[in-house]
JSON list of C-alpha atoms in Angstrom, two decimals:
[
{"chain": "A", "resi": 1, "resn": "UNK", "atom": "CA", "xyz": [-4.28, -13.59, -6.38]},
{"chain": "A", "resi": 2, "resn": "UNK", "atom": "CA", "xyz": [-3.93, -15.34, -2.94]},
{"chain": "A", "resi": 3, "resn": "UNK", "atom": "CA", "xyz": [-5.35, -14.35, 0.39]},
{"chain": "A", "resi": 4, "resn": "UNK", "atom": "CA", "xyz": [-3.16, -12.52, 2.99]},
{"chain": "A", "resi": 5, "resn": "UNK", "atom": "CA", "xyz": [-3.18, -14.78, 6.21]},
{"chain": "A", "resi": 6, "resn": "UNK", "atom": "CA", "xyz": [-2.35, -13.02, 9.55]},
{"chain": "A", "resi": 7, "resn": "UNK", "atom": "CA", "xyz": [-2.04, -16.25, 11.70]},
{"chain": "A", "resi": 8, "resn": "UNK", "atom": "CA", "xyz": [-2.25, -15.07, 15.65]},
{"chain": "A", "resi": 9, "resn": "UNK", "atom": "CA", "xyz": [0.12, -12.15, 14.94]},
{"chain": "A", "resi": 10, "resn": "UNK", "atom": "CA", "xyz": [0.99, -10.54, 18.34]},
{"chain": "A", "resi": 11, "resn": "UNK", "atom": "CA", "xyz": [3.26, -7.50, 18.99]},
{"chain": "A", "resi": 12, "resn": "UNK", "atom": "CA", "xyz": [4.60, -6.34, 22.16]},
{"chain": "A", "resi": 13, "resn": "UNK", "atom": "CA", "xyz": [6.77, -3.40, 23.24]},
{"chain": "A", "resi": 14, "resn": "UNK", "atom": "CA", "xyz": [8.67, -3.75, 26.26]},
{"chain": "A", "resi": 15, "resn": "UNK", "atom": "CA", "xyz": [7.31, -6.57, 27.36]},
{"chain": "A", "resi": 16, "resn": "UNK", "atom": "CA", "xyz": [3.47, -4.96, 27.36]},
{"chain": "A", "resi": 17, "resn": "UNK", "atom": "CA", "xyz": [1.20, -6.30, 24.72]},
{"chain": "A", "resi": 18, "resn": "UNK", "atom": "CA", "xyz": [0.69, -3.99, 22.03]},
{"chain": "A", "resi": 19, "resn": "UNK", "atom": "CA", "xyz": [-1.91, -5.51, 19.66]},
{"chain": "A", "resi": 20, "resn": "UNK", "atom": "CA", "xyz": [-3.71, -9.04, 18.22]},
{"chain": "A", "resi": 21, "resn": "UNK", "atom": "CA", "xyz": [-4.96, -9.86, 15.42]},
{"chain": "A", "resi": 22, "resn": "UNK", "atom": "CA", "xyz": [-6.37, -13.22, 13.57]},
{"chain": "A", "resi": 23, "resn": "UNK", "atom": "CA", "xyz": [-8.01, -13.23, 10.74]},
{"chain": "A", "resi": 24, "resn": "UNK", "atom": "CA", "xyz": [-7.43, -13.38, 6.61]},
{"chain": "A", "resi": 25, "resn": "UNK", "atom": "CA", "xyz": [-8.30, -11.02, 4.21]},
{"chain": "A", "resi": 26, "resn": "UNK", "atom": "CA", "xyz": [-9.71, -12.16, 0.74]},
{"chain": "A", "resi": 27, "resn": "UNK", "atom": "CA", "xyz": [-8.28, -10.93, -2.93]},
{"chain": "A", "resi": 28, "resn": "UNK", "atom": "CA", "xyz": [-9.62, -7.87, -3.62]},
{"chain": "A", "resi": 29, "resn": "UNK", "atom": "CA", "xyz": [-10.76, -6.85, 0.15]},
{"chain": "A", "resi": 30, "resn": "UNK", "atom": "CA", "xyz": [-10.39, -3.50, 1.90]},
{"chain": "A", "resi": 31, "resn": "UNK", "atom": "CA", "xyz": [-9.80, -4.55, 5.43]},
{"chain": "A", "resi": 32, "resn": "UNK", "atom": "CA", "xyz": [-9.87, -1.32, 7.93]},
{"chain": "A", "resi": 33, "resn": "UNK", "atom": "CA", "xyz": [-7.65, -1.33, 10.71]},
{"chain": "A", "resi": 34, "resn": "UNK", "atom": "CA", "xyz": [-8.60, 1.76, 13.09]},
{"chain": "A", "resi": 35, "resn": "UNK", "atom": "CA", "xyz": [-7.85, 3.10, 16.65]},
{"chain": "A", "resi": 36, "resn": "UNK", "atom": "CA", "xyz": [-5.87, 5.88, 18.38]},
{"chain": "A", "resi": 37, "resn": "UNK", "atom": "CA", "xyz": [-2.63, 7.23, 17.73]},
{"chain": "A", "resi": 38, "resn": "UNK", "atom": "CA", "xyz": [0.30, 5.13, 19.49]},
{"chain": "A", "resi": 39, "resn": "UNK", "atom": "CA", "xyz": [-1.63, 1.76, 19.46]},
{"chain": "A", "resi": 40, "resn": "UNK", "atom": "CA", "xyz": [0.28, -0.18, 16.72]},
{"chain": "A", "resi": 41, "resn": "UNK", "atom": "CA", "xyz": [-1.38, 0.54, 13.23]},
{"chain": "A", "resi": 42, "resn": "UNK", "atom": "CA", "xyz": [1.56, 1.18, 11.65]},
{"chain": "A", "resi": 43, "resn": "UNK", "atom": "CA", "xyz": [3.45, -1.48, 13.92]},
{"chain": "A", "resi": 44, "resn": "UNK", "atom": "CA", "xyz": [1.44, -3.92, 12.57]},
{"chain": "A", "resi": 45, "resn": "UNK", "atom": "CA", "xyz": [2.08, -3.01, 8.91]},
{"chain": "A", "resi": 46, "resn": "UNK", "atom": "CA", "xyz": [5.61, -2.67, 9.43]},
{"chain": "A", "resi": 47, "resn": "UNK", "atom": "CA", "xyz": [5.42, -6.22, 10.88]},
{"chain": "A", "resi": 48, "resn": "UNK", "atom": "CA", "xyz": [3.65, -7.54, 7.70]},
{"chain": "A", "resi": 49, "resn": "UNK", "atom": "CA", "xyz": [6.20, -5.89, 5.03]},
{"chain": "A", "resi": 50, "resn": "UNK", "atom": "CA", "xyz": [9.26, -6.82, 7.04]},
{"chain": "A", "resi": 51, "resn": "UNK", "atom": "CA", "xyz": [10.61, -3.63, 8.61]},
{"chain": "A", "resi": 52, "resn": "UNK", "atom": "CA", "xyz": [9.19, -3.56, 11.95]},
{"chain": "A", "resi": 53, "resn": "UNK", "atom": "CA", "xyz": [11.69, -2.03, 14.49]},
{"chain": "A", "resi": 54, "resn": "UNK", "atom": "CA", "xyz": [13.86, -4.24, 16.66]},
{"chain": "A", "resi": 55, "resn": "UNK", "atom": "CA", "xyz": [12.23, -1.88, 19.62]},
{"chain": "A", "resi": 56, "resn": "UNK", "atom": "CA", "xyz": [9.13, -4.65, 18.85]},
{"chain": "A", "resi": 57, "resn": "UNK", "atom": "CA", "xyz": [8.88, -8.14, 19.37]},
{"chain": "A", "resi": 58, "resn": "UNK", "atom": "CA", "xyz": [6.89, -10.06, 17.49]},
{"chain": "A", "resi": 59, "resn": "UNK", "atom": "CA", "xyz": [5.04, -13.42, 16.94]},
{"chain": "A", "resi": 60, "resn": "UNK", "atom": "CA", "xyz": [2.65, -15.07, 14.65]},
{"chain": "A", "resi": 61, "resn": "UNK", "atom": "CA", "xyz": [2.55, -15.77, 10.61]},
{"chain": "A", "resi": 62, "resn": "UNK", "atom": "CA", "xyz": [1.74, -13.69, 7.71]},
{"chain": "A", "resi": 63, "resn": "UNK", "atom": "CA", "xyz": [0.87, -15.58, 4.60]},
{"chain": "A", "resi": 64, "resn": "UNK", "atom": "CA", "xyz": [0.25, -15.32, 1.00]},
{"chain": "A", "resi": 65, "resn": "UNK", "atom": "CA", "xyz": [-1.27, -17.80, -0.22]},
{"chain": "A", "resi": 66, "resn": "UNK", "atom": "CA", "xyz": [0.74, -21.06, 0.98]},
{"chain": "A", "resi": 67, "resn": "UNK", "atom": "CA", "xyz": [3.70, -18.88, 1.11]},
{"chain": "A", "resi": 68, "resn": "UNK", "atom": "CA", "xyz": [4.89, -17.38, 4.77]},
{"chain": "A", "resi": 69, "resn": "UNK", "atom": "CA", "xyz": [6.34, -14.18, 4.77]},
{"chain": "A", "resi": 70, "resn": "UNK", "atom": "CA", "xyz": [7.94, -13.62, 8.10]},
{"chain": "A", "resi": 71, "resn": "UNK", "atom": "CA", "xyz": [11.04, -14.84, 7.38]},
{"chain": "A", "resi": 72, "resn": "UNK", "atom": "CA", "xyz": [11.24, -13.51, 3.84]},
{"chain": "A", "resi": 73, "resn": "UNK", "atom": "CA", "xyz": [13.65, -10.35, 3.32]},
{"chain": "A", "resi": 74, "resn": "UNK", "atom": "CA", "xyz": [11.08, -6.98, 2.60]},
{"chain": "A", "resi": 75, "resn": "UNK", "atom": "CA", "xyz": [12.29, -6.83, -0.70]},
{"chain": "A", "resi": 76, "resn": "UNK", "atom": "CA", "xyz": [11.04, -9.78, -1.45]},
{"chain": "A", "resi": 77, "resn": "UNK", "atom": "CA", "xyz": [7.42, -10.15, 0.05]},
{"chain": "A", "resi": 78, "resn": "UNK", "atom": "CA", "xyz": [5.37, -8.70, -2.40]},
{"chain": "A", "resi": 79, "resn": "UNK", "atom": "CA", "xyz": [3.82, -6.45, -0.62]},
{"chain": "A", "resi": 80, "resn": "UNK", "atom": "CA", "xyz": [2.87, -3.14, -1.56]},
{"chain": "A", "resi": 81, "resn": "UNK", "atom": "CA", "xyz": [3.08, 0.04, 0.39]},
{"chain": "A", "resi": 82, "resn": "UNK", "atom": "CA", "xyz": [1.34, 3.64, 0.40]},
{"chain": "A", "resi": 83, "resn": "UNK", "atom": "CA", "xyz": [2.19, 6.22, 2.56]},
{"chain": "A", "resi": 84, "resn": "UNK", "atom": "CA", "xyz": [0.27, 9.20, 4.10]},
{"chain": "A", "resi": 85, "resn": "UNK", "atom": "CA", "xyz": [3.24, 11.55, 1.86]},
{"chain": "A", "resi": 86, "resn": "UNK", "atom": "CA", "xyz": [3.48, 10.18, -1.72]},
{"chain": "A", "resi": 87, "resn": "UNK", "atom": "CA", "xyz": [7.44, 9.67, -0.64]},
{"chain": "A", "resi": 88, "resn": "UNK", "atom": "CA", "xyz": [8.46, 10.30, -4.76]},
{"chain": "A", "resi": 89, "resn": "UNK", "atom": "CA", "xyz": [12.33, 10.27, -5.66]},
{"chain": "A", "resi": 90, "resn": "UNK", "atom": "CA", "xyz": [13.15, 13.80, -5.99]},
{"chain": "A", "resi": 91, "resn": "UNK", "atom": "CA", "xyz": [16.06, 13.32, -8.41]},
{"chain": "A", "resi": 92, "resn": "UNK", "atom": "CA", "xyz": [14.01, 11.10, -10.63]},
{"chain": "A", "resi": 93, "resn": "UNK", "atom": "CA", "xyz": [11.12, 12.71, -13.08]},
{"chain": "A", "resi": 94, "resn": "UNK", "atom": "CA", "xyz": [7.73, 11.43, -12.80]},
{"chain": "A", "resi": 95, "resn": "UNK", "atom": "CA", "xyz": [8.34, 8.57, -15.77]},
{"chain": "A", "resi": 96, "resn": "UNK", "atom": "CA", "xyz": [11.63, 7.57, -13.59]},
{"chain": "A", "resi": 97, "resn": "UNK", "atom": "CA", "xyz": [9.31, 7.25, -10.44]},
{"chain": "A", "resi": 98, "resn": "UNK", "atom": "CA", "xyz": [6.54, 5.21, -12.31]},
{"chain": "A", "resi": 99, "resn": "UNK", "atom": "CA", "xyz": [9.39, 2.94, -13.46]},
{"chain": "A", "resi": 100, "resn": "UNK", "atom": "CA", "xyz": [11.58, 2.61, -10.47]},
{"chain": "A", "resi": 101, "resn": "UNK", "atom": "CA", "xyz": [10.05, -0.52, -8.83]},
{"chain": "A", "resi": 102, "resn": "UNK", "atom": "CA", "xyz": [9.23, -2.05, -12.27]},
{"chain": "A", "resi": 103, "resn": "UNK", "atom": "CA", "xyz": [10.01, -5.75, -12.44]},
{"chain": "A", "resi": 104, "resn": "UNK", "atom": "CA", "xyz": [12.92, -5.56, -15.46]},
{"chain": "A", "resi": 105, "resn": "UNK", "atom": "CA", "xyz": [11.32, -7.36, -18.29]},
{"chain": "A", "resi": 106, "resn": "UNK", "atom": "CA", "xyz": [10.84, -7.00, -21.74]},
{"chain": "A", "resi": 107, "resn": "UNK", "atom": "CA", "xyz": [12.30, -4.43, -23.63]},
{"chain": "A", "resi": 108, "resn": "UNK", "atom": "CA", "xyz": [13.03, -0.44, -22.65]},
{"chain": "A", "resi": 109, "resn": "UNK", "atom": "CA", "xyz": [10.94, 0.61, -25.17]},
{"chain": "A", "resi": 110, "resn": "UNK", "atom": "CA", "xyz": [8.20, -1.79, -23.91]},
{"chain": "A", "resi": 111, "resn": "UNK", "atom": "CA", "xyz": [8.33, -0.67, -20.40]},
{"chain": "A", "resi": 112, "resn": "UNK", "atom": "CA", "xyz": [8.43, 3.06, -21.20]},
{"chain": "A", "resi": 113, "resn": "UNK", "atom": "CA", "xyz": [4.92, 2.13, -23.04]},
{"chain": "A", "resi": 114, "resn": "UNK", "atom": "CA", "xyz": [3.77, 0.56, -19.62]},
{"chain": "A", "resi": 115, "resn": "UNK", "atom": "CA", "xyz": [4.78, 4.08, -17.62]},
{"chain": "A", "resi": 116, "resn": "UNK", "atom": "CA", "xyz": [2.90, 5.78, -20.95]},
{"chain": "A", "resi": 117, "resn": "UNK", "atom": "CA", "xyz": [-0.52, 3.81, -20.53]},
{"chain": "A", "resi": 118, "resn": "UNK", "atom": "CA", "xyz": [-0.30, 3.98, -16.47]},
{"chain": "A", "resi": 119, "resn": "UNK", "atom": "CA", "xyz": [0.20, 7.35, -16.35]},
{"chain": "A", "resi": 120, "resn": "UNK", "atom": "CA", "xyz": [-2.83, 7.64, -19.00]},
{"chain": "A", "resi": 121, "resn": "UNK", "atom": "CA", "xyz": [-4.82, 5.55, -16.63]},
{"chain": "A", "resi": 122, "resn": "UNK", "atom": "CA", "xyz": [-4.23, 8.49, -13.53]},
{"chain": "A", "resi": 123, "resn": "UNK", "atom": "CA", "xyz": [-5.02, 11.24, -16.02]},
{"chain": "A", "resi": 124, "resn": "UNK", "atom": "CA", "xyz": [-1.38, 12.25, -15.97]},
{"chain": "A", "resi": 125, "resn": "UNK", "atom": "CA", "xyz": [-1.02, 11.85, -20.18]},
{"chain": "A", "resi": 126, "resn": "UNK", "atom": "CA", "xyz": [2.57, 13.55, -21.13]},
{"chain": "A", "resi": 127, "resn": "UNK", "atom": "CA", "xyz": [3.53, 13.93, -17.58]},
{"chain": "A", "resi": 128, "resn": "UNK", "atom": "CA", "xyz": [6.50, 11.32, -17.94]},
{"chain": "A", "resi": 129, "resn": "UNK", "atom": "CA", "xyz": [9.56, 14.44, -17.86]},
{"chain": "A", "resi": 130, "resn": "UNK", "atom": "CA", "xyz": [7.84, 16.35, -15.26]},
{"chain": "A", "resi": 131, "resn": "UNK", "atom": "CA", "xyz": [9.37, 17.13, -12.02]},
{"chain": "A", "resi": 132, "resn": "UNK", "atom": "CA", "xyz": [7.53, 15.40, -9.35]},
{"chain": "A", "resi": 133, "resn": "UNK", "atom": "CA", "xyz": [8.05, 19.17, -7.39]},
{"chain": "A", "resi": 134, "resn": "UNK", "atom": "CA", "xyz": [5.98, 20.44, -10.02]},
{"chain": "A", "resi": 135, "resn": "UNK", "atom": "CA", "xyz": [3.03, 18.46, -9.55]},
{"chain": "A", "resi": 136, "resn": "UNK", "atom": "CA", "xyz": [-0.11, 18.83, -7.51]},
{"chain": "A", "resi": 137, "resn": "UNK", "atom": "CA", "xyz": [-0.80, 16.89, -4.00]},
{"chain": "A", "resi": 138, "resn": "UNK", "atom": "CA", "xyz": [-3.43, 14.81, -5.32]},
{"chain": "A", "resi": 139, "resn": "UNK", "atom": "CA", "xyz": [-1.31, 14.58, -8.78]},
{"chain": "A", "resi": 140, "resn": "UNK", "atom": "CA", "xyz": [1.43, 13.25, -6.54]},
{"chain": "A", "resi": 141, "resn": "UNK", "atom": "CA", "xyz": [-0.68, 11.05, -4.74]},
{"chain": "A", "resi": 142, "resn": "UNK", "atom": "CA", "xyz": [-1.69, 9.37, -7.92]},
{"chain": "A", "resi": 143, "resn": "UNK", "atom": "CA", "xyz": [1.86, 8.97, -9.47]},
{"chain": "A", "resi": 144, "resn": "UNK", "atom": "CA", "xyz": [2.58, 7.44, -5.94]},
{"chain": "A", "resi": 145, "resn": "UNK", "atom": "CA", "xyz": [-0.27, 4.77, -6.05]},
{"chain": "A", "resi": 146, "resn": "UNK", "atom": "CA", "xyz": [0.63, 4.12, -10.21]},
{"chain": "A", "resi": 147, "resn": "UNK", "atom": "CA", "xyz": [4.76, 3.09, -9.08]},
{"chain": "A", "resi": 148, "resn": "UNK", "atom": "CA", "xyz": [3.04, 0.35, -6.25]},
{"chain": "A", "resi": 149, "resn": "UNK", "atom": "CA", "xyz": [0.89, -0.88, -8.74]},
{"chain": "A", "resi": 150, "resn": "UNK", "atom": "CA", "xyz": [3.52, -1.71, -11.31]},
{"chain": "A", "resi": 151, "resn": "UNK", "atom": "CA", "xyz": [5.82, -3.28, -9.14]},
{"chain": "A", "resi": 152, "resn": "UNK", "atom": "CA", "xyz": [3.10, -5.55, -9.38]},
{"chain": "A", "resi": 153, "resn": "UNK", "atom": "CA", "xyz": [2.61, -6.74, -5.61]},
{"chain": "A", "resi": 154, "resn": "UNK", "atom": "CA", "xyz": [0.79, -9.59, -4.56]},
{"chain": "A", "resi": 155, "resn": "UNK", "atom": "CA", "xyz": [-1.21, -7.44, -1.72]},
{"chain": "A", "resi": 156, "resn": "UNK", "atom": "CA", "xyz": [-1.34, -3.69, -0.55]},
{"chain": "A", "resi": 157, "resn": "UNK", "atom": "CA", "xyz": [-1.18, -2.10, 2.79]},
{"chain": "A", "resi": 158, "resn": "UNK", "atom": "CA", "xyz": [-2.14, 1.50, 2.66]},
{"chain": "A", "resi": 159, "resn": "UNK", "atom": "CA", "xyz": [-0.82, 3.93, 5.94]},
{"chain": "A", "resi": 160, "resn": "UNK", "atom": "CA", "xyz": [-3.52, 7.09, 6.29]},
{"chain": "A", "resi": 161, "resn": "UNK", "atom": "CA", "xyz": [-3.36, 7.19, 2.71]},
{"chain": "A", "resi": 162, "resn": "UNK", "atom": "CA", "xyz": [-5.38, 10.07, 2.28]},
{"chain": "A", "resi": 163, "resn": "UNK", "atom": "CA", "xyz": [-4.77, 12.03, 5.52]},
{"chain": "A", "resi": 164, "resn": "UNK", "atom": "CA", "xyz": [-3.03, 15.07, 4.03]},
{"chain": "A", "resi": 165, "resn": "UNK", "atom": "CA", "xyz": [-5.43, 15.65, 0.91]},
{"chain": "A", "resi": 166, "resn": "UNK", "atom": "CA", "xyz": [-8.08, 17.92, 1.08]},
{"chain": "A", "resi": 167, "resn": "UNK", "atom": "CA", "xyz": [-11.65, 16.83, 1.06]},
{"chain": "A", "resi": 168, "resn": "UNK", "atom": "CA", "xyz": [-12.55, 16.97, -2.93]},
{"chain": "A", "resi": 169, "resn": "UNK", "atom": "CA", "xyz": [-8.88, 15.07, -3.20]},
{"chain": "A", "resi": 170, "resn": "UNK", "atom": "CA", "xyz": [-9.70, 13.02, -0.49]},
{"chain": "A", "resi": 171, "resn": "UNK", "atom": "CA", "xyz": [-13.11, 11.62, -1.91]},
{"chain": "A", "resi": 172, "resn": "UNK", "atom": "CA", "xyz": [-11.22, 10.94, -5.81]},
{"chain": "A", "resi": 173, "resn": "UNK", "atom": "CA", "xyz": [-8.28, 8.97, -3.97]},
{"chain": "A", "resi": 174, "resn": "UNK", "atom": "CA", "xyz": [-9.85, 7.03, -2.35]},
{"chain": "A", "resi": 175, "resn": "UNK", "atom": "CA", "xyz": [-12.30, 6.09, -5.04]},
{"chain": "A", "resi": 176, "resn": "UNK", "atom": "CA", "xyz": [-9.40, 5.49, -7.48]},
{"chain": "A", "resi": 177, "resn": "UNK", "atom": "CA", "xyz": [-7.49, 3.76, -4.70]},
{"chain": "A", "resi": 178, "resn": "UNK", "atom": "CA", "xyz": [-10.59, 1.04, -3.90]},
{"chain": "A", "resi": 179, "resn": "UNK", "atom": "CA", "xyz": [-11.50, 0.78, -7.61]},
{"chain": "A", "resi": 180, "resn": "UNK", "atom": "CA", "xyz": [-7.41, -0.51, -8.33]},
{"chain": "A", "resi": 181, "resn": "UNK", "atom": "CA", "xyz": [-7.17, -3.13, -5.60]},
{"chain": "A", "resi": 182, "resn": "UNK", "atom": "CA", "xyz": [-9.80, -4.56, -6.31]},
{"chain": "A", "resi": 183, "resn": "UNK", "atom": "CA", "xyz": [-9.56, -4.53, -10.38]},
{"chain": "A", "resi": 184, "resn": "UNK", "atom": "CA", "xyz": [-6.43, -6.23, -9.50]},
{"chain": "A", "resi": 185, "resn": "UNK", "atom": "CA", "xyz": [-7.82, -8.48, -6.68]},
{"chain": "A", "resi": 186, "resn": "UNK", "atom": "CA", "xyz": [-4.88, -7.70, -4.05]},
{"chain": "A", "resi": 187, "resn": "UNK", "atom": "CA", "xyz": [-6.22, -8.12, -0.36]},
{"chain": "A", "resi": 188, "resn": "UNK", "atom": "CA", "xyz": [-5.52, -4.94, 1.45]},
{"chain": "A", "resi": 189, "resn": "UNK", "atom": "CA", "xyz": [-4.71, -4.04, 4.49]},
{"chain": "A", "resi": 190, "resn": "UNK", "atom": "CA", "xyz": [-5.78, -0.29, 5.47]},
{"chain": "A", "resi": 191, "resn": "UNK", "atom": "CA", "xyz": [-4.76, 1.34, 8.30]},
{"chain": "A", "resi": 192, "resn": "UNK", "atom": "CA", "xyz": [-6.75, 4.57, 9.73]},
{"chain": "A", "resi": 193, "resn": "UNK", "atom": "CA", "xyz": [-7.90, 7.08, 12.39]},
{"chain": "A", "resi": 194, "resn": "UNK", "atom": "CA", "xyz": [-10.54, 8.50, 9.93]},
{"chain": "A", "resi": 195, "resn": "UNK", "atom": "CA", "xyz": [-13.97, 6.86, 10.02]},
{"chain": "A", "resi": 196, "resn": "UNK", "atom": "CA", "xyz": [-15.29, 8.17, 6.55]},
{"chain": "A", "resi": 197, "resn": "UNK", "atom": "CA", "xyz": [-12.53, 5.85, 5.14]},
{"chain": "A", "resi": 198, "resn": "UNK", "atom": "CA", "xyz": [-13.59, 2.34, 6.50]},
{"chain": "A", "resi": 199, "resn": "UNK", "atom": "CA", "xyz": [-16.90, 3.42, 5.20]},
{"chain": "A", "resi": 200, "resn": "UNK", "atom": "CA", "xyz": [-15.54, 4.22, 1.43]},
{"chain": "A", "resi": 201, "resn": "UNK", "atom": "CA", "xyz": [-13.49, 1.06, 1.65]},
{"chain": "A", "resi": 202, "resn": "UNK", "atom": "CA", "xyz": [-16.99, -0.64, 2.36]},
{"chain": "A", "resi": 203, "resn": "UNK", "atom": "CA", "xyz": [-15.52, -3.81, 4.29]},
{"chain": "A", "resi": 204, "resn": "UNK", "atom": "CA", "xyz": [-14.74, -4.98, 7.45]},
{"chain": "A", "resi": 205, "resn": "UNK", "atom": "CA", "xyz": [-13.53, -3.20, 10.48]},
{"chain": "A", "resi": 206, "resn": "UNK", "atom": "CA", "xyz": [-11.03, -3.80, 13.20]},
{"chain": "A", "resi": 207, "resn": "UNK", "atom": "CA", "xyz": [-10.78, -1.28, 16.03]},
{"chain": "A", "resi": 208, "resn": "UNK", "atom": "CA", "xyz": [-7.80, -1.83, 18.09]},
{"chain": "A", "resi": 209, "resn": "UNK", "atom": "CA", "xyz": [-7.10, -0.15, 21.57]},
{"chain": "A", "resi": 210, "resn": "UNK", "atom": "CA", "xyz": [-11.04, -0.63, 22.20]},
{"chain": "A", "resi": 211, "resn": "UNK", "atom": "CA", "xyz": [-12.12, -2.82, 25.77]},
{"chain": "A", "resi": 212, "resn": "UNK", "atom": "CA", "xyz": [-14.53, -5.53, 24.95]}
]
């Protein structure tokens, strides 16, 4: 895996600056972005994966590796995403969400083995037919985190993933989260208001919206 570059990436809204930030993150890092509500966490992710809102402008490079993303299409930046809500396809079972953003290759029966083991590897054996209304929050949280990973992206940005999980919940998810990215040695990019999860994800911290 490559490092994720952000190369003097600058975003403004109406002409006032919003947020800056410099600075690479390694394969297999948890980098914490935290500050208050309204001053561009999620502005800057949206800005990384290619959807950030023409309301925004925007300057600076994100890189992968020797490849820049900025001008790439979304779809095809590599980048994975996890929300706050687990955002699963309601008309799709659980098997059809794990398999949704799998690259096509190989044979069906192949990737239905690859949803099989993944969903083995959440503790979700036999849940492939389910009906993701069926399942528990953390449950869905982990069938959520499972469909990123096999799309098989090439870095992760995680948005308050935890946020809406109880405590107990909380503390699993984020160890299962922090254990994956770095198994697979994707840089990540975490974006927070809640201290105790910079500390689980054990690596730096960037507080924006805070006077020098």
């Amino acid at each position: 895996m490559h490092p994720l570059t952000l190369e003097d990436v600058h975003i403004t809204l109406d002409g006032a600056p919003l947020l800056g930030v410099d600075t690479i993150i390694a394969p297999g890092e948890v980098l914490t972005v935290m500050g208050p509500s309204g001053v561009g966490k999620s502005t800057l992710l949206a800005y990384i994966a290619g959807f950030l809102s023409p309301a925004f402008t925007a300057s600076g490079k994100v890189r992968l590796g020797d490849r820049e993303l900025t001008r790439l299409p979304a779809e095809t930046r590599r980048v994975g995403l996890l929300f706050q809500d687990p955002l699963l396809f309601p008309h799709l079972n659980v098997g059809g969400n794990l398999a949704f953003g799998m690259i096509a290759e190989g044979s069906r029966r192949k990737r239905q083995q690859r949803v099989k083991t993944a969903l083995e590897e959440i503790g979700l054996e036999g849940f492939a037919h389910r009906d993701p209304a069926t399942l528990s929050g953390g449950q869905r949280s982990r069938v959520a985190l499972m469909r990123v990973l096999l799309s098989r992206p090439c870095a992760m940005l995680l948005d308050e993933p935890f946020s809406k999980l109880d405590a107990a919940l909380r503390s699993d998810m984020r160890q299962l989260v922090f254990e994956r990215v770095r198994q697979e040695r994707l840089p990540t990019l975490m974006v927070t208001h809640d201290a105790a999860d910079a500390e689980a994800a054990g690596g730096r911290v960037i507080e924006l919206g805070v006077e020098a």
